[in-house]
CSV table of C-alpha atoms and ligand atoms in Angstrom, one decimal:
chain,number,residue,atom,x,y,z
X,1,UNK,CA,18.5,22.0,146.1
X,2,UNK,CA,15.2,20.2,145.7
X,3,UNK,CA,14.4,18.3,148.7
X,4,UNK,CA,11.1,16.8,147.7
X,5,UNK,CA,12.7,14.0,146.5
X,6,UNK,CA,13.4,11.5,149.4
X,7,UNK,CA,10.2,12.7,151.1
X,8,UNK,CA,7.2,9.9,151.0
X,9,UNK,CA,4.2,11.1,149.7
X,10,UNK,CA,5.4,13.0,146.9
X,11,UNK,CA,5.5,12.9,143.3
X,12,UNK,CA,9.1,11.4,142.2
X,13,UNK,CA,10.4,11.6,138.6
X,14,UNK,CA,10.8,8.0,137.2
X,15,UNK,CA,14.1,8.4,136.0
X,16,UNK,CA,15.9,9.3,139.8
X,17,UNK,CA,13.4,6.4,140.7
X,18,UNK,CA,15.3,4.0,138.1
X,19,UNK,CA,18.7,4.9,139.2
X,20,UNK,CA,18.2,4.5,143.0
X,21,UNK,CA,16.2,1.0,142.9
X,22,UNK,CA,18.6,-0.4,139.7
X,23,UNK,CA,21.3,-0.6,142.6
X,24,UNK,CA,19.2,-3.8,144.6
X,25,UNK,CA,19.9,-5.6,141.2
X,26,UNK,CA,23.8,-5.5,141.1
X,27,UNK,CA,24.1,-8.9,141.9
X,28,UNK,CA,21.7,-10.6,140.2
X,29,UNK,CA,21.8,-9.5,136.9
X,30,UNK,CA,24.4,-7.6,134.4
X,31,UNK,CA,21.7,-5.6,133.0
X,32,UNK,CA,20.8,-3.5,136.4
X,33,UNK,CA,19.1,-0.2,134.5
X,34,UNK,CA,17.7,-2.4,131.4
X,35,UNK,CA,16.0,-4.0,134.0
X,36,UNK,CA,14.4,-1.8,136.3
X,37,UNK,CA,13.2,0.3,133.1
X,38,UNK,CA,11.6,-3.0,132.0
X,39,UNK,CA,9.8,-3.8,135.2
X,40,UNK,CA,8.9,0.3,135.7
X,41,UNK,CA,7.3,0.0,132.6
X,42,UNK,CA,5.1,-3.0,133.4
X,43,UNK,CA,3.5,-1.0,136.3
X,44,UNK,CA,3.1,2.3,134.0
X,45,UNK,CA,1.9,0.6,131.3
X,46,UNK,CA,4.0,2.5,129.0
X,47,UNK,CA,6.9,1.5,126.8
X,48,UNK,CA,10.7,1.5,127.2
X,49,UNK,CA,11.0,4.4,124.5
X,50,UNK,CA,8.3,6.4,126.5
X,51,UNK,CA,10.3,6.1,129.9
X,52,UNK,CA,13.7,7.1,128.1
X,53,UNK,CA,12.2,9.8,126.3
X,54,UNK,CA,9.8,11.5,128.0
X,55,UNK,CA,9.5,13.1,131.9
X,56,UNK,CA,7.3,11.0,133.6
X,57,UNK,CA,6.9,11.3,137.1
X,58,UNK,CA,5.6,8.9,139.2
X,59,UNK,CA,2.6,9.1,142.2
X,60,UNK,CA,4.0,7.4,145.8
X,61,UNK,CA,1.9,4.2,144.9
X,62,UNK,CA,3.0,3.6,141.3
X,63,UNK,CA,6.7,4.1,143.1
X,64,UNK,CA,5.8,1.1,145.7
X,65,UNK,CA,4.4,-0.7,143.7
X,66,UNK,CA,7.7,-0.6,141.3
X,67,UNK,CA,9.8,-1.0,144.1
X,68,UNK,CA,7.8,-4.2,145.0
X,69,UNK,CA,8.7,-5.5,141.5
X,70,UNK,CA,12.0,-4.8,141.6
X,71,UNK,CA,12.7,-6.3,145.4
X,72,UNK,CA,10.7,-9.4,143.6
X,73,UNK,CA,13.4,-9.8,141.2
X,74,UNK,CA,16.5,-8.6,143.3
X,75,UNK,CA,15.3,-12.0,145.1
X,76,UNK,CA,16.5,-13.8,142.1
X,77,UNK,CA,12.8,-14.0,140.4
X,78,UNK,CA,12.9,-14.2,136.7
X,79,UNK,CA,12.7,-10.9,135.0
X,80,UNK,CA,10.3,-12.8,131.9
X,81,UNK,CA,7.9,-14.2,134.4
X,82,UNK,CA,7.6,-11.2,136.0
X,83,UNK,CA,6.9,-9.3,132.9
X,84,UNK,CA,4.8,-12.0,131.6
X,85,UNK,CA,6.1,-12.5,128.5
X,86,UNK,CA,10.0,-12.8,126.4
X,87,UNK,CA,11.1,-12.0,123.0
X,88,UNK,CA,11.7,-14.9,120.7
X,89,UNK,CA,12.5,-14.3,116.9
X,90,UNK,CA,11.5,-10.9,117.3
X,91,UNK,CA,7.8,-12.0,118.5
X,92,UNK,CA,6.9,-11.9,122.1
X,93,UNK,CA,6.1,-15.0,123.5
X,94,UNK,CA,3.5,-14.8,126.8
X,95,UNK,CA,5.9,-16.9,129.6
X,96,UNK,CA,4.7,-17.8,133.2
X,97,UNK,CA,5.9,-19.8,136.2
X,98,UNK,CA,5.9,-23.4,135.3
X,99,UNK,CA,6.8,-23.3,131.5
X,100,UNK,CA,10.2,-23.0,130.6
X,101,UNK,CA,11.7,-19.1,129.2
X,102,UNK,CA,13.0,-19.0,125.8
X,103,UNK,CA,16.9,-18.8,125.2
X,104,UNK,CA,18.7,-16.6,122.8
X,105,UNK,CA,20.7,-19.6,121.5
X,106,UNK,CA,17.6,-21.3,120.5
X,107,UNK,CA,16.8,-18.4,117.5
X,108,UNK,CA,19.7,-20.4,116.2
X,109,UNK,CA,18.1,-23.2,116.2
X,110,UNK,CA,14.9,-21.7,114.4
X,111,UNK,CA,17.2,-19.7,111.8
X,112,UNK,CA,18.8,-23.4,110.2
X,113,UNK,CA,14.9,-24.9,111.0
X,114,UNK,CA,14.1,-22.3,108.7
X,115,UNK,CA,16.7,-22.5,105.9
X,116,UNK,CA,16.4,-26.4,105.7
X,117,UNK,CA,12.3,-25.8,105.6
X,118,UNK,CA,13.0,-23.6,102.2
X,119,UNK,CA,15.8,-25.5,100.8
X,120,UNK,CA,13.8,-28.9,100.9
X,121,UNK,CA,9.8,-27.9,100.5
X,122,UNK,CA,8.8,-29.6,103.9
X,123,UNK,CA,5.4,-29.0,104.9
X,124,UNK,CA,5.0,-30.8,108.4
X,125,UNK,CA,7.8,-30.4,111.6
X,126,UNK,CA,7.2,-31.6,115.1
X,127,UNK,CA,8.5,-29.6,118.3
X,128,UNK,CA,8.9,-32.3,120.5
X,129,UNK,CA,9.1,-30.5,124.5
X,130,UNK,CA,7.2,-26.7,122.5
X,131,UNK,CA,7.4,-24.9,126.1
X,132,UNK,CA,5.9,-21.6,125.5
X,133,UNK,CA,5.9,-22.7,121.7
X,134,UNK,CA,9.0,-20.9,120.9
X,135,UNK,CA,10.2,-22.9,117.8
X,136,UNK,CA,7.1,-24.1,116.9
X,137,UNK,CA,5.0,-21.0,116.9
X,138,UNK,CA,7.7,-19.3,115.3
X,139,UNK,CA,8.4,-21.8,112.4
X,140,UNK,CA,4.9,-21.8,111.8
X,141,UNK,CA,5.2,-17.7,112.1
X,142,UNK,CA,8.0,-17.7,109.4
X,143,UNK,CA,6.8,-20.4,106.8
X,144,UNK,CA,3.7,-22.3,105.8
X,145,UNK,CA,4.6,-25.6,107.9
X,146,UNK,CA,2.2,-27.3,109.5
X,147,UNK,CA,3.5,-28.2,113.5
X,148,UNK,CA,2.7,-30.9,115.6
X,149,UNK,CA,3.7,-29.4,119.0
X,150,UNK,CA,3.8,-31.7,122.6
X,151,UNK,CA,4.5,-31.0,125.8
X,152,UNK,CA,5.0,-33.3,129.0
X,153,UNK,CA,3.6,-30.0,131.0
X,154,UNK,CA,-0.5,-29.1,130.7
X,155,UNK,CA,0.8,-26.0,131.2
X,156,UNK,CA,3.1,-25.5,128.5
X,157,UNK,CA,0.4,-26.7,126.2
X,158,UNK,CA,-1.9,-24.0,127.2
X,159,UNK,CA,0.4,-21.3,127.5
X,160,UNK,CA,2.0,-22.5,123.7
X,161,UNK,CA,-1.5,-22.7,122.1
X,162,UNK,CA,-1.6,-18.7,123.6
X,163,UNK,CA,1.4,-18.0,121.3
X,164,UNK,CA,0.1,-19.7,118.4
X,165,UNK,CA,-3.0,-17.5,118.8
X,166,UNK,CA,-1.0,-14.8,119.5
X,167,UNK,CA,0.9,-14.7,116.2
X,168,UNK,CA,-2.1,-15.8,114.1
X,169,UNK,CA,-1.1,-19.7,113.7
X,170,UNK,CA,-3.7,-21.2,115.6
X,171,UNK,CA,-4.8,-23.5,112.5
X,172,UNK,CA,-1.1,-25.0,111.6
X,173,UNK,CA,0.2,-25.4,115.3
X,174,UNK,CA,-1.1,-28.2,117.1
X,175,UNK,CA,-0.1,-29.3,120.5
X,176,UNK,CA,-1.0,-32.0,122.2
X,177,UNK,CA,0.0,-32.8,126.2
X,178,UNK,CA,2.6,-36.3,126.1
X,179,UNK,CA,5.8,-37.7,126.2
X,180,UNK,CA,7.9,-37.3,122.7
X,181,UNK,CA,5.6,-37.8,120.1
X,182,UNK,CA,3.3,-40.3,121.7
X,183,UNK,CA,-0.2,-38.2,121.0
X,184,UNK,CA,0.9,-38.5,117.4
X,185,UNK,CA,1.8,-42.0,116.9
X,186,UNK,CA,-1.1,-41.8,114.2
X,187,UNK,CA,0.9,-39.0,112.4
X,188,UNK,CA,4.6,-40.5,112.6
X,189,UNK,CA,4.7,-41.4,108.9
X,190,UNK,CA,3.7,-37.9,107.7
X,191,UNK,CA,6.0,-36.0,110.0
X,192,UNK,CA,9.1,-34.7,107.9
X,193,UNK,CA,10.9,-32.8,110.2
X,194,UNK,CA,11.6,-33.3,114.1
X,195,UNK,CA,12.9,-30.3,115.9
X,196,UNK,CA,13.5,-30.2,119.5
X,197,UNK,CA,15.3,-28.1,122.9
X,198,UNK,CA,14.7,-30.9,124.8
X,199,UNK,CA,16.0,-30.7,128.9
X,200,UNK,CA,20.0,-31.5,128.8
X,201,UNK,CA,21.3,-30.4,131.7
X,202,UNK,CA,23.3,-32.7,134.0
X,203,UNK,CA,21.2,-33.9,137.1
X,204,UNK,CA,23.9,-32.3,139.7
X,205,UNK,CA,24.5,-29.2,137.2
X,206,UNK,CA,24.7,-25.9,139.3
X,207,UNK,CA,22.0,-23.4,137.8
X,208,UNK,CA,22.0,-19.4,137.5
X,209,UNK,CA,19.7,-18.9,140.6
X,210,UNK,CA,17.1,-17.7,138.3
X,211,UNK,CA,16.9,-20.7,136.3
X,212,UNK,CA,16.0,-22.3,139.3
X,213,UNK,CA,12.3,-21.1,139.1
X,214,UNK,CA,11.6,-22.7,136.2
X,215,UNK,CA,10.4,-25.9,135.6
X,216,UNK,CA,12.9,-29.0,136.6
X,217,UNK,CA,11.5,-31.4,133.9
X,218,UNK,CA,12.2,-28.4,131.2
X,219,UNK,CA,15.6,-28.5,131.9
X,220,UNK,CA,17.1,-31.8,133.9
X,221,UNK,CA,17.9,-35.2,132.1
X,222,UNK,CA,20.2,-37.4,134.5
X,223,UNK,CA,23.2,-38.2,135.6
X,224,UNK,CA,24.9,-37.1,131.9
X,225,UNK,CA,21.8,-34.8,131.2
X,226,UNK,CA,21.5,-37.1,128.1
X,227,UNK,CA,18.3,-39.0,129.1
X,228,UNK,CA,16.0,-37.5,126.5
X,229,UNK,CA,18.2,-38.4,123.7
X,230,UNK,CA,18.7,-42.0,124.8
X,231,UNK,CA,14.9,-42.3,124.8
X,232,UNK,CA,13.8,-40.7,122.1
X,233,UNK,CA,16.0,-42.3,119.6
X,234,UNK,CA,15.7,-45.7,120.9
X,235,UNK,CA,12.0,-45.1,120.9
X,236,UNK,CA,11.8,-43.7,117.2
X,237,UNK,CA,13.5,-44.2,113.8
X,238,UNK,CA,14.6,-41.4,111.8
X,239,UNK,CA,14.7,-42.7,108.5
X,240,UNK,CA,13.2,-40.8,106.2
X,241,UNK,CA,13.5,-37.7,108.2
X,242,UNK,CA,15.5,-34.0,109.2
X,243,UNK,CA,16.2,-33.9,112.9
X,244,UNK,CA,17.5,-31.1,114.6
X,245,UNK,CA,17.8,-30.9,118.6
X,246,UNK,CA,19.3,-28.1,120.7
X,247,UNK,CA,22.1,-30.1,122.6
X,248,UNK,CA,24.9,-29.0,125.7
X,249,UNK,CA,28.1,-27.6,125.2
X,250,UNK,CA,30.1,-30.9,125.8
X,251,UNK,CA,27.5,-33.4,124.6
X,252,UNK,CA,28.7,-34.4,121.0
X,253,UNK,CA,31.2,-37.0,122.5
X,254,UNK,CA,28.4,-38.5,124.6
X,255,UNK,CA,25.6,-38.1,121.7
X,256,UNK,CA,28.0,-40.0,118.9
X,257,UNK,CA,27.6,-43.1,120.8
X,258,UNK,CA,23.6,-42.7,121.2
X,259,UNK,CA,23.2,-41.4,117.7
X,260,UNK,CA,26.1,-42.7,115.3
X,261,UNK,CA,24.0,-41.3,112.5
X,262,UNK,CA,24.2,-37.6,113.9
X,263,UNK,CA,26.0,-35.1,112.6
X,264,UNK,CA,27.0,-32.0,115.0
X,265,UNK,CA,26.2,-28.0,113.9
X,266,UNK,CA,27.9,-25.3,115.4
X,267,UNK,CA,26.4,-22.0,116.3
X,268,UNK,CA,27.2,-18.4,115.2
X,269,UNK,CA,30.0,-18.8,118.4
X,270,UNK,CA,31.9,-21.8,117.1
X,271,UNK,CA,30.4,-24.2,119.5
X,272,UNK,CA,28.6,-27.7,118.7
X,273,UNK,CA,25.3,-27.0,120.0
X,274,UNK,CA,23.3,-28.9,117.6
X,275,UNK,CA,22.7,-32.3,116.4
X,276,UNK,CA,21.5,-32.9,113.1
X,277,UNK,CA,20.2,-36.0,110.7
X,278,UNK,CA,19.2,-35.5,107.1
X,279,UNK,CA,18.1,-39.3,106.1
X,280,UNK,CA,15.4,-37.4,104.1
X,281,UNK,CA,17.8,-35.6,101.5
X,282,UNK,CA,21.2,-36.1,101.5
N,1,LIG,N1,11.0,-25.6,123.2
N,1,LIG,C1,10.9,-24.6,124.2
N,1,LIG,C2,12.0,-23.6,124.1
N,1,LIG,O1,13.0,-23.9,123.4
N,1,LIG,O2,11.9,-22.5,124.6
N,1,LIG,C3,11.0,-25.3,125.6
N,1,LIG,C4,12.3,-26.0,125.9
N,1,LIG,S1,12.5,-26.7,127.5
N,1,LIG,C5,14.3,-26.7,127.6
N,1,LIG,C6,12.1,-28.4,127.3
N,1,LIG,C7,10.6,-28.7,127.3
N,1,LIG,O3,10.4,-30.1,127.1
N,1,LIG,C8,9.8,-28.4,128.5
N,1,LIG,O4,8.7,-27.6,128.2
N,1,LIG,C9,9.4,-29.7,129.1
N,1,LIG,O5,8.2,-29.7,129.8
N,1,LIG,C10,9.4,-30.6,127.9
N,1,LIG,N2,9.6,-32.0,128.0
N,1,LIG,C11,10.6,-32.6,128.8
N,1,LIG,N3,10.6,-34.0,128.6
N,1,LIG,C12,9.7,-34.2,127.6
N,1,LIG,C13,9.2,-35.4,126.9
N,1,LIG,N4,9.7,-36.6,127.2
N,1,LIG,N5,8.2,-35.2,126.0
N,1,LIG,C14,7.7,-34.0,125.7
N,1,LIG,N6,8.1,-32.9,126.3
N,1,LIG,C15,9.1,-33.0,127.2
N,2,LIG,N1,20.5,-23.6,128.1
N,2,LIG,C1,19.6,-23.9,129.2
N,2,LIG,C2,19.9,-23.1,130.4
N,2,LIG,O1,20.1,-22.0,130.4
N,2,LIG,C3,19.3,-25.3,129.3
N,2,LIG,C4,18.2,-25.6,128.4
N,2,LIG,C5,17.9,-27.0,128.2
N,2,LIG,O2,18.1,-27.9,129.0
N,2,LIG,N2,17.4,-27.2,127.0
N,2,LIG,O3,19.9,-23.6,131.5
C-alpha cells in the first residue's frame, strides 16, 4: 500500500486530489468532479482534457493553493468568478464580481436574435442591460450588426468592451454607461432592433446562494420583478422596430397588460420566456 499519500509535503497525483476535495462541494453544486477539475485547472494552468488525460501530479503548494479554491467555492462563491471567465455561444466571456454571469437560457435568446437578424437584413441592435456583453458581443460575433450596448454598471461596461475586444468586435460594439437607451437618445431613430435580459426577478424572490454574489441591480426589479418593463416601454415607442427581452417564467400574464402589443416565445423547454414585437415587418 502506498502511504505517501496523506502525508504533507509530498508530491500527490491530481486525480486522488480531485476525488477527495470534490466531496466539500456536495452541497452546493450538482456538478461536484466537473467542478473541482475546473478550479484545479485554473491553478495548473492546464486544460480540462490535460487533467483527464494525462498523470499529473501535484507539488504540496499547488495542492493548497487548489484546496483554497475549492473551500472558496464550497462557501457558495461562484464557480465563473472564480475562474474568471463563462462560456456563452461557445465563446468565453471574461466575468468578475460585480457584473452579472451569463445564463444558458439566454443562448436562446441569441439563437432567434440571430435568425430574425438574417431573415430581415437588420444592420443595427441595441442590448439594453449588455452585462459582460453576452448578447451583444456575441450578435456582433455571429453577424455583421452594428450594437449599441448600455449598462447601468461602469463595470459591466468595462468588463463588456473586454469581450468585444476579446472576440474581435471592438469596432461594431459600442457601449455606453446609462439607464435603457438614454446615452443613445441621438441614435433612437436608427436603432432597428432592441434586445434585452433585463433584471426580472421578484424583489422578495429566494436566490440559489450563488446568485447572491452577483450584482442586485442585474437581477431585482420590485415587488412583481416587472419594473424594467414598465419603464422601458412607457419610456420608449416601439414602432418601427423588433424587440426581444428575456422575461420570467410566470411573467406573460403580468407583461400583456404592460405591453398589449407583445407577443410571447417559448423556449426549446416549452416555457414562455420571451417577449417579442415585430412592428418593423410583419
Ligand atoms: N445581458 C447580460 C446577460 O444576459 O448576461 C446581463 C443581464 S443582467 C440579468 C441585467 C443587466 O442589466 C445588468 O448588467 C444590470 O446592471 C443592467 N441594468 C439593470 N437596469 C438597467 C437599466 N435601467 N438600464 C441599463 N442597464 C440596466
Ligand atoms: N434567470 C436569472 C437567475 O438565474 C435571473 C436573470 C434576470 O433577472 N435576468 O437568477
Amino acid at each position: 500500500m502506498d502511504t505517501r499519500e496523506n502525508v504533507p509535503g509530498v508530491e500527490r497525483k491530481v486525480w486522488d486530489l480531485i476525488r477527495e476535495l470534490s466531496h466539500k462541494l456536495k452541497d452546493i453544486t450538482s456538478n461536484p468532479v466537473l467542478e473541482t477539475v475546473l478550479l484545479a485547472t485554473k491553478v495548473l494552468g492546464v486544460r480540462k482534457e490535460d487533467i483527464i488525460s494525462k498523470d499529473i501530479v501535484v507539488s504540496p503548494e499547488v495542492e493548497n493553493s487548489i484546496v483554497k479554491l475549492v473551500e472558496r467555492r464550497a462557501s457558495g462563491y461562484p464557480l465563473h468568478y472564480i475562474l474568471g471567465e463563462k462560456e456563452f455561444m461557445g465563446l468565453p466571456f471574461f466575468v468578475e464580481e460585480g457584473v452579472f454571469i451569463p445564463r444558458p437560457e439566454t443562448e436562446e435568446l441569441v439563437e432567434i436574435a440571430l435568425d430574425l437578424i438574417n431573415r430581415y437584413g437588420v444592420m443595427m441592435v441595441a442590448d439594453v442591460g449588455t452585462g459582460s456583453g453576452a448578447i451583444g458581443v456575441s450578435v456582433a460575433k455571429f453577424s455583421e450588426v452594428i450594437v449599441f450596448a448600455t449598462d447601468v454598471s461602469e463595470k459591466a461596461v468595462e468588463v463588456s468592451l473586454k469581450n468585444a475586444k476579446r472576440h474581435g468586435v471592438l469596432d461594431r460594439f459600442v457601449v455606453k454607461h446609462g439607464r435603457f437607451l438614454e446615452p443613445f437618445k441621438e441614435d433612437y431613430g436608427k436603432i432597428e432592433m432592441i434586445l434585452s435580459n433585463p433584471p426580472y426577478v421578484k424583489k422578495n424572490d429566494r436566490l440559489p446562494r450563488d446568485v447572491l454574489f452577483e450584482p442586485p441591480e442585474a437581477l431585482f426589479a420590485g415587488e412583481d420583478g416587472l419594473d424594467f418593463y414598465r419603464a422601458f416601454f412607457e419610456k420608449y415607442s416601439t414602432e418601427g422596430k423588433i424587440v426581444l427581452m428575456e422575461i420570467g417564467e410566470y411573467q406573460v400574464e403580468g407583461l400583456k397588460k404592460i405591453v398589449p402589443q407583445a407577443s410571447f416565445l417559448k423556449d426549446t423547454s416549452g416555457k414562455y420566456r420571451f417577449l417579442y414585437i415585430n412592428r418593423r415587418f410583419s
